[in-house]
XYZ file of C-alpha atoms in Angstrom:
585
model
C 0.132 0.066 0.161
C 2.479 2.142 1.431
C 4.971 1.346 -1.751
C 3.188 3.429 -4.295
C 3.951 6.661 -1.847
C 7.541 5.782 -1.709
C 8.009 5.135 -4.900
C 6.436 8.506 -6.491
C 8.666 9.847 -3.492
C 11.613 8.921 -4.952
C 10.213 9.397 -8.711
C 8.682 12.955 -8.400
C 11.979 15.125 -6.863
C 13.948 14.196 -9.660
C 11.827 16.432 -11.769
C 11.084 19.478 -9.037
C 14.509 21.182 -9.406
C 13.587 23.057 -12.773
C 9.857 24.112 -13.823
C 10.163 23.515 -17.398
C 11.430 19.756 -16.837
C 9.076 19.603 -14.047
C 5.897 20.313 -16.502
C 8.051 18.263 -19.071
C 8.311 15.447 -17.395
C 4.944 15.119 -15.709
C 3.387 15.621 -19.271
C 5.547 12.321 -20.397
C 4.295 10.497 -17.098
C 0.577 11.617 -17.726
C 0.946 10.771 -21.653
C 2.338 7.419 -20.433
C -0.197 6.369 -17.966
C -2.709 7.572 -20.778
C -1.154 4.881 -23.571
C -1.015 1.919 -21.174
C -4.291 2.586 -19.661
C -6.567 3.334 -22.357
C -8.801 -0.065 -21.718
C -9.695 1.456 -18.121
C -10.799 4.874 -19.207
C -14.361 4.362 -18.876
C -14.291 2.643 -15.619
C -11.873 5.552 -14.179
C -14.837 7.817 -15.125
C -17.474 6.251 -13.497
C -15.743 4.182 -10.456
C -17.881 4.927 -7.139
C -17.203 4.707 -3.515
C -19.044 4.441 -0.347
C -16.825 5.891 2.672
C -17.569 7.407 6.094
C -14.851 8.458 8.341
C -14.332 10.852 11.117
C -11.215 12.269 11.865
C -9.286 10.143 9.943
C -5.857 10.862 8.079
C -5.672 11.306 4.127
C -3.435 8.172 3.751
C -6.488 6.112 5.424
C -8.765 7.388 2.956
C -6.620 6.658 0.261
C -6.099 3.122 1.363
C -9.953 2.963 1.471
C -10.417 4.341 -2.111
C -7.618 1.682 -3.288
C -9.882 -1.256 -1.483
C -13.117 -0.626 -3.298
C -11.560 0.360 -6.689
C -8.281 -0.752 -7.035
C -6.674 2.416 -7.917
C -3.159 3.477 -7.227
C -1.874 6.703 -5.739
C 1.354 8.665 -7.178
C 2.323 11.774 -5.628
C 5.137 13.089 -4.078
C 5.188 12.519 -0.108
C 6.613 16.346 0.352
C 3.864 17.914 -1.316
C 0.704 15.928 0.496
C 0.349 16.086 4.170
C -0.641 11.975 4.420
C -1.070 12.682 8.124
C -3.985 15.546 7.621
C -6.944 14.542 9.200
C -10.276 14.650 7.322
C -14.273 13.531 7.856
C -16.056 12.402 4.918
C -19.598 10.721 4.662
C -20.287 9.711 1.353
C -22.808 7.006 -0.505
C -22.014 5.573 -4.111
C -20.089 8.945 -5.213
C -17.489 9.014 -7.632
C -13.690 8.857 -6.774
C -13.507 12.213 -8.562
C -15.731 13.862 -6.248
C -14.410 12.028 -3.418
C -10.962 13.497 -4.095
C -12.206 17.094 -4.787
C -13.597 16.837 -1.214
C -10.794 15.830 0.922
C -8.472 18.045 -1.350
C -10.239 21.253 -0.937
C -8.410 24.150 0.239
C -4.954 22.772 -1.019
C -2.801 24.193 -3.432
C -3.103 20.746 -5.245
C -4.918 19.018 -8.296
C -5.272 15.494 -9.602
C -5.545 13.946 -12.903
C -7.240 10.350 -13.306
C -5.302 8.003 -15.895
C -6.405 4.311 -16.090
C -6.135 2.752 -12.929
C -3.423 5.396 -11.483
C -4.590 8.644 -9.558
C -1.546 11.134 -10.128
C -1.557 14.348 -7.278
C 0.433 17.419 -7.855
C 0.108 20.731 -7.513
C -2.002 22.958 -9.167
C 0.440 24.822 -11.193
C 2.302 22.049 -12.540
C -1.051 20.492 -13.330
C -2.545 23.393 -15.317
C 0.858 24.237 -17.382
C 1.863 20.275 -18.205
C -1.769 20.534 -19.773
C -0.497 22.834 -22.413
C 2.695 21.059 -22.865
C 1.687 17.751 -23.123
C 1.108 16.687 -26.643
C 2.654 18.445 -29.404
C 0.968 20.466 -31.865
C -0.850 18.364 -35.045
C 1.181 19.401 -38.209
C -0.883 20.481 -41.313
C -0.528 20.701 -45.075
C -0.531 23.935 -46.832
C 0.179 25.301 -49.991
C 0.104 28.787 -52.049
C 1.674 30.845 -54.711
C 3.431 33.728 -54.269
C 3.504 36.730 -56.960
C 4.553 40.416 -57.467
C 2.422 43.282 -57.658
C 2.326 42.967 -61.361
C 1.065 38.950 -61.350
C 4.257 37.317 -61.881
C 5.484 34.475 -59.926
C 8.508 34.856 -57.877
C 11.030 32.169 -57.932
C 12.761 30.986 -55.382
C 10.989 33.456 -52.406
C 11.740 31.947 -48.939
C 8.632 30.559 -46.997
C 9.687 29.822 -43.319
C 7.875 29.108 -40.363
C 8.665 32.012 -37.765
C 10.850 30.685 -34.870
C 11.638 27.666 -36.562
C 13.844 26.052 -39.411
C 10.697 24.925 -41.391
C 10.630 26.089 -44.470
C 10.928 25.803 -48.210
C 11.102 27.932 -51.147
C 8.775 28.901 -54.421
C 9.162 27.076 -57.769
C 9.286 28.353 -61.066
C 5.669 29.036 -61.314
C 5.651 30.694 -57.371
C 4.088 27.651 -55.671
C 5.209 26.317 -52.442
C 3.734 23.374 -50.209
C 4.750 23.316 -46.513
C 3.734 21.191 -43.271
C 3.448 23.811 -40.743
C 2.557 23.200 -37.004
C -1.247 24.797 -36.038
C -1.362 28.803 -35.173
C 2.041 29.276 -36.522
C 3.131 32.231 -38.727
C 4.746 32.126 -41.934
C 7.524 34.864 -42.921
C 7.831 35.311 -46.762
C 10.628 36.897 -47.993
C 12.684 37.554 -51.253
C 15.630 40.009 -52.104
C 14.181 43.287 -53.720
C 10.700 42.818 -52.176
C 9.156 43.600 -48.772
C 8.684 40.976 -46.435
C 5.590 39.881 -45.062
C 4.269 37.878 -42.112
C 1.407 35.676 -42.268
C -0.703 33.745 -39.937
C -1.923 30.583 -40.623
C -5.159 30.029 -38.988
C -7.546 27.934 -40.445
C -6.243 28.438 -44.087
C -4.749 25.863 -46.059
C -4.524 27.888 -49.504
C -2.343 31.167 -49.473
C -2.083 33.547 -52.309
C 0.779 35.994 -51.167
C 1.800 39.231 -53.207
C 5.066 40.710 -52.301
C 5.500 44.571 -52.712
C 8.951 45.556 -54.026
C 11.007 47.406 -51.775
C 11.612 50.659 -54.012
C 13.833 52.338 -51.599
C 16.357 49.394 -51.558
C 16.138 49.314 -55.351
C 16.723 52.913 -56.009
C 19.767 52.587 -54.320
C 23.018 53.852 -56.131
C 25.824 51.781 -56.035
C 29.179 52.349 -56.996
C 30.861 49.791 -59.253
C 33.999 49.364 -61.647
C 33.019 52.211 -64.227
C 30.607 54.440 -62.653
C 27.337 53.902 -60.468
C 23.973 52.311 -61.171
C 20.968 51.509 -59.690
C 20.543 48.368 -57.714
C 17.376 47.454 -59.766
C 19.568 47.616 -62.915
C 22.422 45.486 -61.541
C 23.087 41.968 -62.387
C 26.200 41.185 -60.726
C 27.220 40.116 -57.685
C 27.710 43.679 -55.694
C 27.266 44.280 -51.570
C 27.086 47.807 -50.854
C 27.958 49.108 -46.958
C 26.304 52.994 -46.561
C 27.850 55.567 -44.549
C 25.411 55.206 -41.463
C 26.386 51.513 -41.116
C 29.804 52.332 -41.150
C 29.457 55.286 -38.618
C 27.364 53.095 -36.121
C 30.538 51.256 -35.305
C 33.288 52.333 -32.920
C 36.245 51.520 -34.832
C 39.331 52.952 -37.033
C 39.668 49.209 -38.654
C 37.554 48.911 -41.995
C 37.617 45.256 -41.443
C 35.486 45.906 -38.125
C 33.207 47.494 -40.271
C 32.678 44.715 -43.078
C 32.656 41.825 -40.378
C 29.248 40.081 -41.112
C 27.747 42.805 -43.511
C 28.790 41.311 -46.666
C 27.635 37.567 -47.469
C 30.426 35.322 -48.799
C 33.455 37.500 -47.225
C 35.579 36.164 -44.647
C 37.567 38.172 -42.238
C 40.427 37.010 -39.809
C 42.016 39.739 -37.579
C 45.387 40.990 -37.276
C 47.231 41.381 -34.170
C 49.968 43.432 -36.191
C 50.430 46.958 -35.881
C 49.263 48.793 -39.094
C 48.050 45.839 -40.583
C 44.407 44.850 -41.601
C 42.544 41.461 -41.161
C 43.044 39.209 -44.041
C 39.877 39.258 -46.427
C 38.634 36.607 -48.585
C 35.803 37.071 -50.800
C 34.105 33.533 -51.821
C 37.046 31.623 -50.568
C 40.884 31.194 -51.534
C 41.419 30.716 -55.273
C 45.104 29.815 -55.182
C 47.458 28.104 -53.145
C 50.344 29.696 -53.874
C 49.449 33.151 -55.069
C 47.943 35.625 -53.147
C 44.022 35.718 -52.254
C 43.653 39.427 -51.111
C 41.118 41.440 -52.996
C 42.056 44.634 -55.053
C 41.476 47.698 -52.989
C 40.413 50.954 -54.911
C 40.121 54.101 -53.023
C 38.580 56.968 -55.021
C 39.301 55.117 -58.247
C 42.935 54.354 -57.908
C 44.273 51.238 -55.937
C 44.974 51.655 -52.184
C 45.246 50.125 -48.826
C 42.472 49.853 -46.576
C 44.577 50.908 -43.444
C 45.300 54.302 -45.043
C 41.486 55.565 -44.773
C 40.060 56.656 -41.826
C 36.575 55.273 -41.043
C 35.421 58.520 -40.388
C 35.782 59.685 -44.014
C 34.222 56.724 -46.110
C 30.690 57.908 -47.636
C 30.607 54.109 -48.895
C 32.157 50.711 -49.192
C 31.069 48.342 -52.252
C 32.455 44.490 -52.727
C 32.401 43.453 -55.897
C 32.413 39.371 -55.696
C 31.785 38.076 -59.403
C 33.837 37.752 -62.425
C 31.115 40.008 -64.338
C 31.383 42.692 -61.764
C 35.334 42.580 -61.335
C 35.917 42.228 -65.681
C 37.081 45.941 -65.857
C 39.931 45.130 -63.347
C 41.581 42.362 -65.227
C 43.497 39.728 -63.319
C 43.984 42.203 -60.289
C 40.308 41.423 -59.777
C 40.178 37.699 -59.822
C 39.680 37.855 -55.942
C 36.993 40.521 -55.860
C 37.525 44.125 -55.569
C 36.562 46.415 -52.445
C 35.851 49.950 -53.763
C 35.921 52.862 -50.707
C 34.412 56.340 -52.113
C 35.373 58.885 -49.401
C 33.340 61.910 -48.591
C 33.044 64.878 -50.506
C 31.397 68.672 -50.085
C 27.876 69.367 -51.365
C 27.232 72.339 -52.899
C 25.550 75.405 -50.867
C 26.910 73.063 -47.795
C 29.009 74.331 -44.851
C 28.992 71.680 -42.195
C 31.474 71.208 -39.111
C 31.132 68.106 -37.300
C 32.416 66.281 -34.349
C 32.143 62.567 -33.248
C 34.185 60.477 -30.683
C 34.426 57.777 -28.648
C 35.829 56.487 -25.276
C 36.063 52.879 -24.102
C 37.245 50.950 -21.612
C 38.327 46.830 -21.790
C 39.019 45.038 -18.485
C 41.795 41.703 -19.072
C 40.726 38.915 -18.420
C 43.920 37.742 -16.299
C 45.155 34.578 -14.338
C 44.764 35.056 -10.824
C 47.683 34.559 -8.704
C 48.256 33.277 -5.309
C 47.801 35.929 -2.484
C 50.751 36.474 0.078
C 48.989 34.300 2.720
C 47.692 31.527 -0.108
C 51.446 31.325 -1.260
C 52.983 31.124 2.355
C 50.625 27.743 2.815
C 51.554 26.618 -0.170
C 55.459 26.641 0.544
C 54.501 25.405 4.260
C 52.860 22.448 2.758
C 55.435 21.775 0.126
C 57.877 21.415 2.636
C 55.859 19.078 4.817
C 55.216 17.014 1.835
C 59.120 16.634 0.906
C 60.184 16.139 4.382
C 56.829 14.401 6.148
C 53.649 15.521 7.174
C 54.311 14.636 10.837
C 57.869 16.087 11.301
C 57.874 19.380 13.016
C 59.264 22.516 11.166
C 59.046 26.208 11.377
C 59.089 28.974 9.121
C 62.869 29.432 9.271
C 63.374 25.820 7.787
C 61.187 26.810 4.649
C 61.824 30.554 3.874
C 64.489 32.661 3.006
C 65.719 35.640 5.627
C 64.483 38.030 3.163
C 61.101 36.404 2.730
C 60.690 36.072 6.343
C 61.032 39.974 6.761
C 58.048 40.201 3.897
C 55.880 37.830 5.972
C 56.503 39.636 9.007
C 55.807 42.948 7.737
C 53.005 41.440 5.390
C 54.156 43.900 2.390
C 53.543 41.330 -0.516
C 54.136 42.348 -4.137
C 51.239 42.615 -6.569
C 52.688 41.693 -9.680
C 49.922 41.567 -11.703
C 49.187 45.611 -10.502
C 52.690 46.436 -11.667
C 52.386 45.134 -15.032
C 48.775 45.727 -16.187
C 46.040 48.133 -16.296
C 42.404 48.382 -17.846
C 42.947 49.302 -21.561
C 41.731 52.096 -22.988
C 40.336 53.068 -26.509
C 39.656 56.731 -27.247
C 39.080 58.361 -30.921
C 38.102 61.804 -31.796
C 36.978 63.166 -35.291
C 36.520 66.647 -36.693
C 35.142 67.329 -40.457
C 34.512 70.264 -42.218
C 32.561 70.455 -45.700
C 31.853 73.468 -47.780
C 31.062 74.335 -51.443
C 29.861 76.222 -53.796
C 29.031 75.843 -57.604
C 32.169 75.295 -58.750
C 34.567 74.083 -55.680
C 34.078 71.674 -52.752
C 36.172 71.069 -50.051
C 36.230 68.286 -47.522
C 38.918 68.339 -44.555
C 38.760 65.689 -41.882
C 41.249 65.703 -38.618
C 41.079 62.224 -36.503
C 43.169 61.359 -33.367
C 43.019 57.854 -31.833
C 44.859 56.494 -28.733
C 44.842 53.130 -27.878
C 46.678 51.998 -24.416
C 46.842 48.248 -23.974
C 46.761 45.824 -21.002
C 50.401 46.228 -20.693
C 51.269 49.875 -18.754
C 53.581 50.459 -21.420
C 51.693 49.286 -24.366
C 50.133 52.431 -26.475
C 49.337 53.293 -30.353
C 48.757 56.523 -31.377
C 47.093 57.355 -34.815
C 46.668 60.631 -36.562
C 45.106 61.001 -39.628
C 44.129 64.014 -42.089
C 42.234 63.825 -45.151
C 41.581 66.565 -47.794
C 39.148 66.430 -50.703
C 39.251 69.067 -53.053
C 37.096 69.172 -56.327
C 37.015 72.109 -58.900
C 34.756 72.410 -61.861
C 36.822 74.625 -64.264
C 34.033 74.731 -66.901
C 31.037 72.663 -67.841
C 33.136 70.148 -69.946
C 36.324 70.023 -67.304
C 36.598 69.654 -63.752
C 40.003 68.597 -61.732
C 40.704 67.643 -58.284
C 42.974 66.485 -55.697
C 42.483 63.972 -52.527
C 45.468 63.652 -49.878
C 45.548 61.499 -46.887
C 48.477 62.189 -44.493
C 48.941 59.642 -41.386
C 51.181 59.034 -38.644
C 51.305 56.083 -36.354
C 53.412 55.529 -33.304
C 53.054 52.742 -31.179
C 55.579 51.088 -28.196
C 55.284 48.157 -26.194
C 56.632 44.667 -25.505
C 55.334 41.458 -25.700
C 55.976 37.667 -23.983
C 56.930 38.913 -20.543
C 53.942 36.814 -19.114
C 55.446 33.479 -18.666
C 58.158 34.946 -16.408
C 55.129 35.700 -13.770
C 55.077 32.556 -12.722
C 58.584 32.665 -10.881
C 57.562 35.848 -9.365
C 56.196 35.655 -5.654
C 54.070 37.559 -3.527
C 57.502 37.544 -1.466
C 59.748 38.689 -4.161
C 60.584 42.566 -3.862
C 60.816 44.013 -7.211
C 63.180 46.774 -5.949
C 66.013 47.055 -3.703
C 65.986 49.134 -0.561
C 67.997 51.966 -2.643
C 65.576 51.776 -5.284
C 67.389 50.007 -7.948
C 66.042 46.738 -9.593
C 66.302 43.862 -7.886
C 67.382 41.423 -10.920
C 66.327 38.346 -9.221
C 64.088 38.600 -6.459
C 63.361 35.199 -6.181
C 66.575 33.839 -4.842
C 65.411 30.101 -4.513
C 64.925 30.099 -8.530
C 67.676 32.038 -10.570
C 65.710 31.198 -13.801
C 63.017 33.822 -12.679
C 64.192 37.249 -13.165
C 62.753 39.989 -12.491
C 60.012 40.795 -15.319
C 60.741 44.431 -14.660
C 63.877 44.288 -16.174
C 62.042 43.606 -19.620
C 59.800 46.486 -19.096
C 59.689 50.382 -19.170
C 61.697 52.641 -21.419
C 65.094 52.323 -19.662
C 65.239 48.334 -20.004
C 63.312 46.916 -23.197
C 60.597 48.534 -25.916
C 59.888 48.115 -29.448
C 58.772 50.962 -30.958
C 57.078 51.537 -34.590
C 56.659 54.422 -36.240
C 55.176 55.479 -39.739
C 54.825 58.402 -41.657
C 52.660 58.467 -45.081
C 51.331 60.486 -47.445
C 48.716 59.405 -50.160
C 47.998 61.652 -52.958
C 45.728 61.523 -56.081
C 44.851 63.752 -58.825
C 42.266 63.643 -61.317
C 40.787 65.486 -64.519
C 37.634 64.701 -66.124
C 36.433 65.547 -69.367
C 32.962 65.480 -70.326
C 32.106 65.230 -73.828
C 28.169 64.743 -73.656
C 25.516 63.848 -71.010
C 26.552 59.999 -71.387
C 30.236 60.031 -72.118
C 33.226 61.403 -70.157
C 36.830 60.778 -69.864
C 38.616 60.867 -66.482
C 42.387 60.166 -65.831
C 43.770 59.708 -62.327
C 47.407 59.852 -60.861
C 48.324 58.704 -57.576
C 51.394 59.301 -55.398
C 52.280 57.388 -52.418
C 55.326 58.249 -49.621
C 55.518 55.556 -46.852
C 58.180 55.791 -44.263
C 58.500 53.328 -41.408
C 60.644 52.492 -38.815
C 60.652 49.736 -36.462
C 63.131 49.966 -33.862
C 63.994 47.501 -30.540
C 65.917 49.236 -27.649
C 67.641 47.137 -25.027
C 68.563 49.318 -21.975
C 70.672 48.717 -19.415
C 68.083 46.578 -17.171
C 67.491 44.438 -19.789
C 67.764 40.937 -18.487
C 70.262 39.424 -20.853
C 72.609 42.115 -19.959
C 72.286 41.092 -16.372
C 74.282 38.555 -15.044
C 74.713 36.708 -11.464
C 77.329 38.299 -9.317
């Protein structure tokens, strides 16, 4: 009799820790009882009992019901107080009515499944009722057309929030099995997407409206500009609003995730953009880098300040890149910088400041390290052998233990990283002359206290119309990069203990602060301008001039000339305190 109570007492707690799992498993339990007890359903609904008891425990009432009906009870003993006293007088009453009476006022409900009575909390019972069986799928079909009645081939039809979907065929037709009460999302490039509730319908006639704003968008291609609606090649465009929304001075950060078929791998090297691949690699030996065109001439992405970019177009297929010949075999990235507009004088500022916190390995505190050394001594010499700190530590370490002046090496070497960027732009123009000037300063302070990178950019775009047939222009970008830092000193931190002092009493550098380990020279010996530094300086000027001759409304000829000057200096300084210049006396 009590075996059922204990069984469910063991089973049910396993499904109580998580409410979602609780509901799911209760639903499964109800389902299983329903499957294996179908033959007893009619009996379950009509079983009747006669009970007359006064001040009797619920446990005894359950026993009496079981004796008269052969029911078994399933519940968690933590939820049901089987020792609670009740009084009940019924004659030929249904079991359901009796249970409702004795459980009245309790936060409990019950479910009759065949010869089983399951008692659970009402909340779980109500929620499990809606989470039991999966919804039934039904087959739907339809046709997708545009506003002119033409079928749309290859339109996507997807059940919202799921991976169930299909595409329309050459007649715009589709078929799909979907859950009841689901919502369809219908989309196709160049058209506005639609969401349609399935409801009770099985047949759908869907009309997609053209996305006129997207189709009228002007994109730059190899030999001019064109509307997207007239374009047949594979071209992706990133406009200025999406560019300015990203706080970064690296163009690869802007393109990341915005161009289909483009894979970008970031670079950790100074003055080098990440690796870009458009539609994969095309050669095992030759370069797979795309051709970069800046305002009509080949250039470098790192030479362009992101604040000065008007738009970026990526040409991906052979038809789009054909004008560039073999140089465009890996794709072409067209960068158009900002130009001033006629009758417009504008001064703008944009900037941002960001802080990043390093995720560093947590070093032992002073007290943790002291106990670690003591345990190590006992492990080597016997756990039951008496010892003192004089047996374990060096005299210099004992002095630190006494003063509790522990060294935090992480704090000496690291800080929170900080990045700041400031940009001022000036645009002015009249009917014949237009000027755009951009000034940018970016400072990036790394996690190491001596690592930093400064970047200065000046951009000038000048356009002048001599007459209605001839116009000339000049584009100049001046750049200076200055970075300093060091790398690969982190591995030496493992030798720097909290008991080691970085400096001597006279303020000089303590080259070997951990005397018990001569390989652990002071990491500060490779740290700072008097020890070891790696400095990179770059000065560059990118100059481009053009002359454009207009023969007619439909024909013009433009000639570009560019001249680049790049001066790089990468220097390593090894000071008197550099570790390799130090020797143990």
